[in-house]
XYZ file of C-alpha atoms in Angstrom:
442
model
C -49.954 46.842 20.985
C -48.902 48.617 24.169
C -51.582 49.252 26.750
C -51.644 52.679 28.397
C -51.441 53.065 32.128
C -54.927 53.190 33.663
C -56.231 56.570 34.751
C -56.249 57.228 38.494
C -59.287 58.964 39.933
C -58.251 58.812 43.589
C -56.647 62.291 43.738
C -59.875 64.267 44.366
C -60.949 61.874 47.139
C -57.538 62.095 48.800
C -57.482 65.877 48.661
C -61.010 66.063 50.061
C -60.019 63.892 53.025
C -56.991 66.075 53.691
C -59.129 69.221 53.572
C -61.622 67.724 56.030
C -58.764 66.822 58.365
C -57.428 70.389 58.235
C -60.825 71.938 58.919
C -61.510 69.643 61.873
C -58.105 70.279 63.365
C -57.998 74.056 62.896
C -61.467 74.630 64.301
C -60.792 72.902 67.611
C -57.111 72.706 68.397
C -54.710 75.071 66.717
C -54.669 77.697 69.492
C -54.169 75.239 72.332
C -50.404 74.770 72.115
C -47.490 77.155 72.671
C -44.085 76.824 71.098
C -41.278 75.669 73.405
C -37.561 75.124 73.192
C -36.464 71.584 72.344
C -34.141 70.440 75.115
C -33.501 67.176 73.275
C -30.821 69.151 71.421
C -28.557 68.818 74.462
C -25.754 66.430 73.517
C -24.969 63.345 75.585
C -21.425 62.369 76.541
C -21.959 59.017 74.825
C -20.017 58.567 71.599
C -22.644 56.209 70.244
C -25.523 57.288 68.040
C -28.523 58.257 70.132
C -32.262 58.310 69.855
C -34.326 60.386 72.247
C -38.072 60.716 72.544
C -38.309 64.494 72.151
C -38.681 66.269 75.471
C -41.092 68.666 73.811
C -43.239 65.824 72.440
C -45.710 66.544 75.239
C -46.421 69.867 73.496
C -46.785 68.303 70.056
C -50.056 67.198 68.511
C -50.612 64.007 66.517
C -53.450 61.934 65.056
C -54.288 60.319 68.412
C -54.760 63.795 69.914
C -57.030 64.703 67.019
C -59.198 61.618 67.487
C -59.375 62.239 71.237
C -60.578 65.800 70.642
C -63.227 64.582 68.187
C -64.475 61.612 70.229
C -63.969 63.063 73.729
C -63.879 66.855 73.327
C -64.389 67.517 77.050
C -61.774 65.088 78.322
C -58.817 66.916 79.855
C -55.552 66.233 78.078
C -52.701 64.694 80.071
C -49.537 65.885 78.280
C -47.327 63.588 80.384
C -49.115 60.359 79.503
C -46.670 57.969 77.847
C -47.560 57.410 74.198
C -47.434 53.886 72.789
C -44.773 53.213 70.174
C -47.241 51.087 68.172
C -49.383 52.701 65.492
C -52.185 50.903 63.620
C -53.680 52.696 60.655
C -55.210 52.232 57.227
C -52.466 51.161 54.836
C -52.859 54.044 52.444
C -50.443 54.977 49.673
C -50.681 56.759 46.360
C -48.273 57.158 43.467
C -48.292 56.759 39.675
C -46.782 53.256 39.864
C -49.299 51.556 42.131
C -52.317 53.869 41.866
C -54.242 54.215 45.118
C -53.573 51.658 47.845
C -55.834 50.618 50.696
C -55.203 48.055 53.387
C -54.057 47.860 56.971
C -50.626 48.755 58.294
C -48.914 48.540 61.637
C -45.706 50.359 62.551
C -43.832 50.109 65.834
C -40.884 51.757 67.528
C -39.162 50.803 70.759
C -35.791 51.423 72.386
C -34.280 48.119 73.586
C -31.843 49.732 75.995
C -30.839 53.089 77.417
C -31.941 55.965 75.208
C -28.523 57.587 75.576
C -26.702 54.809 73.711
C -29.331 52.678 71.947
C -31.049 53.576 68.685
C -34.791 53.091 68.307
C -35.799 49.760 66.753
C -38.585 49.891 64.179
C -40.851 47.365 62.480
C -43.711 47.528 59.986
C -46.208 45.185 58.385
C -48.907 45.704 55.790
C -51.492 43.869 53.717
C -52.993 45.890 50.881
C -54.457 46.050 47.383
C -54.279 48.871 44.833
C -56.410 50.267 42.046
C -53.898 48.916 39.502
C -54.314 45.317 40.639
C -51.251 45.084 42.895
C -51.533 42.954 46.044
C -48.882 43.251 48.769
C -48.053 41.565 52.046
C -44.791 42.339 53.784
C -43.051 42.450 57.153
C -39.913 44.554 57.692
C -37.699 45.287 60.695
C -34.667 47.331 61.751
C -33.656 46.214 65.255
C -30.893 47.623 67.470
C -30.006 45.634 70.589
C -28.798 47.157 73.866
C -25.967 49.675 73.377
C -26.259 49.096 69.594
C -24.124 45.968 69.861
C -26.101 44.280 67.069
C -28.338 45.560 64.260
C -30.726 43.216 62.449
C -32.292 44.485 59.214
C -34.600 42.611 56.918
C -37.919 42.078 55.233
C -40.209 39.384 53.837
C -42.751 40.025 51.082
C -45.250 38.386 48.759
C -46.418 40.644 45.922
C -48.707 40.301 42.936
C -47.096 43.069 40.891
C -48.125 45.261 37.972
C -44.938 47.041 36.847
C -44.765 49.850 34.224
C -41.573 49.945 32.173
C -39.916 52.457 29.827
C -36.866 50.600 28.580
C -33.167 50.541 29.366
C -30.875 53.553 29.832
C -31.505 57.201 28.909
C -31.297 56.997 25.117
C -32.968 59.800 23.129
C -32.468 58.594 19.545
C -33.320 55.437 17.598
C -30.427 53.269 16.358
C -32.295 51.680 13.466
C -31.686 48.214 14.920
C -35.080 46.725 15.795
C -34.105 44.895 18.999
C -31.937 47.747 20.310
C -34.759 50.248 19.761
C -37.193 48.002 21.623
C -34.747 47.573 24.493
C -33.879 51.271 24.881
C -37.398 52.591 24.045
C -36.246 56.152 23.128
C -39.805 57.543 23.089
C -40.379 56.152 26.591
C -43.655 54.515 25.632
C -44.887 52.494 28.584
C -44.976 48.710 28.703
C -46.713 46.828 31.518
C -45.495 43.623 33.172
C -47.494 41.460 35.545
C -45.801 38.886 37.770
C -45.708 37.303 41.214
C -42.772 38.080 43.501
C -41.453 36.356 46.639
C -38.614 38.082 48.507
C -36.590 37.441 51.668
C -33.773 39.736 52.735
C -31.917 39.511 56.051
C -28.715 41.180 57.295
C -26.963 40.993 60.669
C -24.609 43.844 61.650
C -22.074 43.831 64.500
C -20.879 47.108 65.995
C -17.097 47.078 65.791
C -16.428 50.639 66.997
C -18.334 53.846 67.736
C -21.159 54.072 65.141
C -19.436 51.602 62.759
C -21.026 48.234 61.902
C -19.965 45.262 59.766
C -22.726 43.071 58.363
C -23.518 40.002 56.301
C -26.670 38.291 55.144
C -28.586 36.772 52.271
C -31.314 37.675 49.782
C -33.750 35.559 47.796
C -35.819 37.282 45.079
C -38.050 34.997 43.041
C -40.201 36.231 40.109
C -42.759 33.990 38.454
C -45.459 34.178 35.749
C -44.038 37.289 34.052
C -46.452 38.523 31.405
C -46.001 41.585 29.170
C -48.694 43.916 27.841
C -47.591 43.371 24.234
C -49.309 40.812 22.030
C -45.923 39.587 20.781
C -42.387 39.514 22.131
C -41.571 43.132 21.212
C -40.874 44.293 24.751
C -37.639 45.161 26.613
C -37.797 42.269 29.094
C -38.037 39.666 26.320
C -35.252 41.218 24.217
C -32.925 41.593 27.220
C -33.669 38.106 28.584
C -33.008 36.364 25.264
C -29.869 38.434 24.637
C -28.297 37.603 28.009
C -29.589 34.087 28.644
C -32.537 34.564 31.047
C -35.994 33.004 30.942
C -38.331 35.956 30.147
C -41.171 34.393 32.189
C -39.357 33.528 35.437
C -36.041 34.008 37.238
C -34.297 33.903 40.614
C -31.872 36.434 42.092
C -30.393 34.699 45.144
C -27.183 35.832 46.759
C -24.965 36.773 49.673
C -24.778 40.272 51.175
C -21.758 41.977 52.770
C -22.151 45.492 54.185
C -20.376 48.261 56.107
C -22.638 50.744 57.908
C -21.830 54.026 59.656
C -24.728 55.646 61.480
C -25.149 58.664 63.768
C -28.660 59.870 62.850
C -30.935 60.456 65.833
C -34.067 58.714 64.502
C -34.666 56.189 61.678
C -38.176 57.488 60.883
C -37.513 61.228 60.756
C -33.962 62.307 61.470
C -33.143 65.846 62.591
C -29.373 65.431 62.478
C -26.603 62.934 61.853
C -25.418 60.567 59.134
C -26.557 57.230 57.757
C -24.291 55.436 55.290
C -24.169 51.873 54.013
C -21.867 50.301 51.431
C -22.736 46.801 50.300
C -21.747 44.012 47.925
C -24.406 41.636 46.633
C -23.112 38.388 45.122
C -25.812 36.432 43.279
C -24.776 32.782 43.219
C -25.978 29.961 40.979
C -25.242 27.446 43.754
C -27.910 29.284 45.815
C -30.430 28.900 42.987
C -29.777 32.217 41.225
C -30.437 32.269 37.490
C -26.947 33.732 36.936
C -23.903 34.841 38.899
C -23.577 38.611 39.355
C -21.824 41.086 41.631
C -23.395 44.500 42.329
C -22.015 47.307 44.520
C -24.533 49.543 46.327
C -23.910 52.793 48.190
C -26.374 54.695 50.379
C -25.388 57.983 52.041
C -27.738 60.339 53.940
C -26.844 63.512 55.825
C -29.179 65.635 57.970
C -28.622 69.214 59.183
C -30.954 70.753 61.758
C -31.112 74.485 61.005
C -32.662 75.721 64.248
C -31.968 75.208 67.936
C -35.463 76.404 68.798
C -37.220 74.267 66.154
C -35.030 71.277 65.215
C -37.695 70.155 62.716
C -36.179 72.660 60.266
C -33.969 70.134 58.463
C -31.885 70.174 55.302
C -31.394 66.578 54.162
C -29.241 65.060 51.412
C -29.351 61.581 49.901
C -27.037 59.818 47.484
C -27.839 56.295 46.299
C -25.942 54.196 43.791
C -25.918 50.687 42.391
C -23.024 49.670 40.154
C -22.399 46.545 38.075
C -19.116 44.834 38.929
C -19.546 41.594 36.990
C -22.177 39.219 35.647
C -25.768 40.041 34.750
C -28.940 40.825 36.693
C -32.356 39.868 35.294
C -34.145 42.722 33.521
C -36.764 43.353 36.222
C -34.040 43.420 38.921
C -31.854 46.035 37.234
C -31.231 49.123 39.401
C -33.178 52.277 38.664
C -35.881 54.671 39.776
C -37.466 53.573 43.081
C -35.403 50.374 43.084
C -33.758 51.270 46.412
C -34.600 49.209 49.493
C -37.407 51.549 50.600
C -38.795 51.963 47.027
C -38.961 55.754 47.493
C -36.311 57.291 45.216
C -37.162 59.297 42.098
C -40.373 61.027 43.150
C -41.758 62.391 39.895
C -41.390 59.113 37.960
C -42.899 55.631 38.067
C -40.836 52.783 39.522
C -38.164 51.627 37.074
C -38.886 54.430 34.591
C -35.113 54.778 34.261
C -33.064 51.619 34.740
C -29.702 50.324 33.651
C -26.685 48.189 34.438
C -25.630 50.877 36.943
C -27.552 53.733 38.552
C -26.677 57.008 40.317
C -29.139 59.172 42.271
C -28.997 62.426 44.270
C -31.741 64.201 46.216
C -31.978 67.251 48.456
C -34.960 68.075 50.676
C -35.867 70.919 53.019
C -38.298 70.010 55.848
C -40.008 72.594 58.022
C -42.859 72.834 60.566
C -46.018 74.713 59.537
C -48.150 74.587 62.717
C -46.587 75.546 66.020
C -47.538 72.209 67.578
C -45.860 70.309 64.689
C -49.045 68.491 63.634
C -48.605 69.762 60.069
C -45.187 70.189 58.461
C -43.982 70.778 54.929
C -41.200 69.751 52.568
C -39.715 70.744 49.216
C -37.366 68.475 47.259
C -35.322 68.114 44.071
C -33.665 65.006 42.605
C -31.505 63.970 39.645
C -30.606 60.530 38.317
C -28.401 58.887 35.700
C -28.144 55.370 34.304
C -26.638 53.448 31.380
C -26.883 50.508 28.984
C -24.526 48.441 26.816
C -25.194 50.508 23.702
C -25.236 54.305 23.626
C -26.192 55.433 27.145
C -23.311 55.962 29.577
C -23.471 56.596 33.309
C -23.125 60.312 34.209
C -23.539 61.270 30.533
C -27.276 62.008 30.681
C -29.319 63.281 33.628
C -33.020 63.504 34.386
C -34.451 65.706 37.118
C -37.668 65.947 39.124
C -38.927 68.017 42.008
C -41.933 68.896 44.097
C -43.363 69.763 47.478
C -45.627 68.230 50.083
C -47.048 68.198 53.576
C -46.466 65.967 56.600
C -49.111 64.909 59.154
C -47.768 63.708 62.514
C -49.181 60.254 63.251
C -47.175 59.309 66.356
C -45.067 61.917 68.137
C -43.353 59.269 70.287
C -41.698 57.661 67.245
C -41.805 60.640 64.815
C -44.030 58.600 62.506
C -45.714 60.814 59.937
C -47.817 60.643 56.792
C -46.111 62.202 53.756
C -48.197 63.633 50.914
C -46.062 64.932 48.008
C -46.732 66.150 44.486
C -43.774 65.747 42.116
C -43.112 66.605 38.478
C -40.521 64.935 36.227
C -39.746 64.788 32.525
C -41.532 62.863 29.746
C -44.879 64.155 31.099
C -44.309 62.174 34.309
C -45.974 63.612 37.432
C -48.183 62.516 40.265
C -49.152 62.412 43.905
C -46.891 60.349 46.183
C -48.333 59.298 49.525
C -46.564 57.136 52.110
C -45.542 56.705 55.747
C -42.401 58.373 57.129
C -39.855 60.441 55.260
C -38.553 59.274 51.903
C -35.058 59.089 53.396
């Protein structure tokens, strides 16, 4: 018998904390800051992508300013004091997949060259547990060397995972074939899988011309001790694994990565303008220990439009993500789908992997805007659609599922544009929830 997802009671506590933060801030600080023009909009002669610490950051207000006002209310503020690019904070997150997360997280940003021709390098690390029994430790990095000559991207993680699942594809009707109906799960009844995951992913890019990079790397994804919530083998992972020759309790996805990246966005944490695009081929190889050979094409395109010279934080952003089967087979739990992108942030409104298939297509649009004049609180509205397929009756681009919502942003570090995002999203199949995380979704 399928076990329902556990109820999450963390929403009221989260909302109460947010309300307390608002009250504290408004009562002591809101009238202290005047709006100014953002001179960081002036373009450099460099043809390379640029990152600039905003010239008006001295007029912005972030969490460190809030704490200073609470702990030292009489201390005079020095707006020209250089702010550290390192931020330590509670590792909080909240969404329907993981429940409520608590731990410790560190994020860092630094420019390893001249700001006029070198993009900010970022890194993050966290150790956390969640109310749904998930335990996570990871380290990630996105490093740009002087003049953007090299870009090193990667991450290492160890996860004790609890993964909800709603079958393969976007089928609405039963076929009458027992195994096919289990695999496609037309009613979208939730299964739960528990497993341990070890992942290493590293890519090295070389700039070959203005804003264009060629890269290569490797990925090792190891899943062990996979257990389903069903008392028998009537679950999609078991049916898929037996049908296509995988062990339903363990597998490896190890392969080579080849990528082409084009990037002009002005900040990796919270872009105001520019483009980020990456096209990659992943080749899982049995000689590297992969359970099966497979080739998957991925595409990631993001475009940002700043709508105001006076307030560049007014941004219209677009994201397209795709993962397409070229040959071979991926293990069931590694199939592309909702929130299966590298940042695990796509498909707000649904749990991770709610829709999955052999191939996957995703689009999202978001409008971001400041609420307070000093940019401490901002807002966002968003809408997304997705499509996926299977080997039976669900074809890519034939069926679509949508979701949308709105949220607020709290500025954590104005030097690196690091912010806390709190979103509420609604999807189909009674899917909805609060999504809380660091930095913009894309």
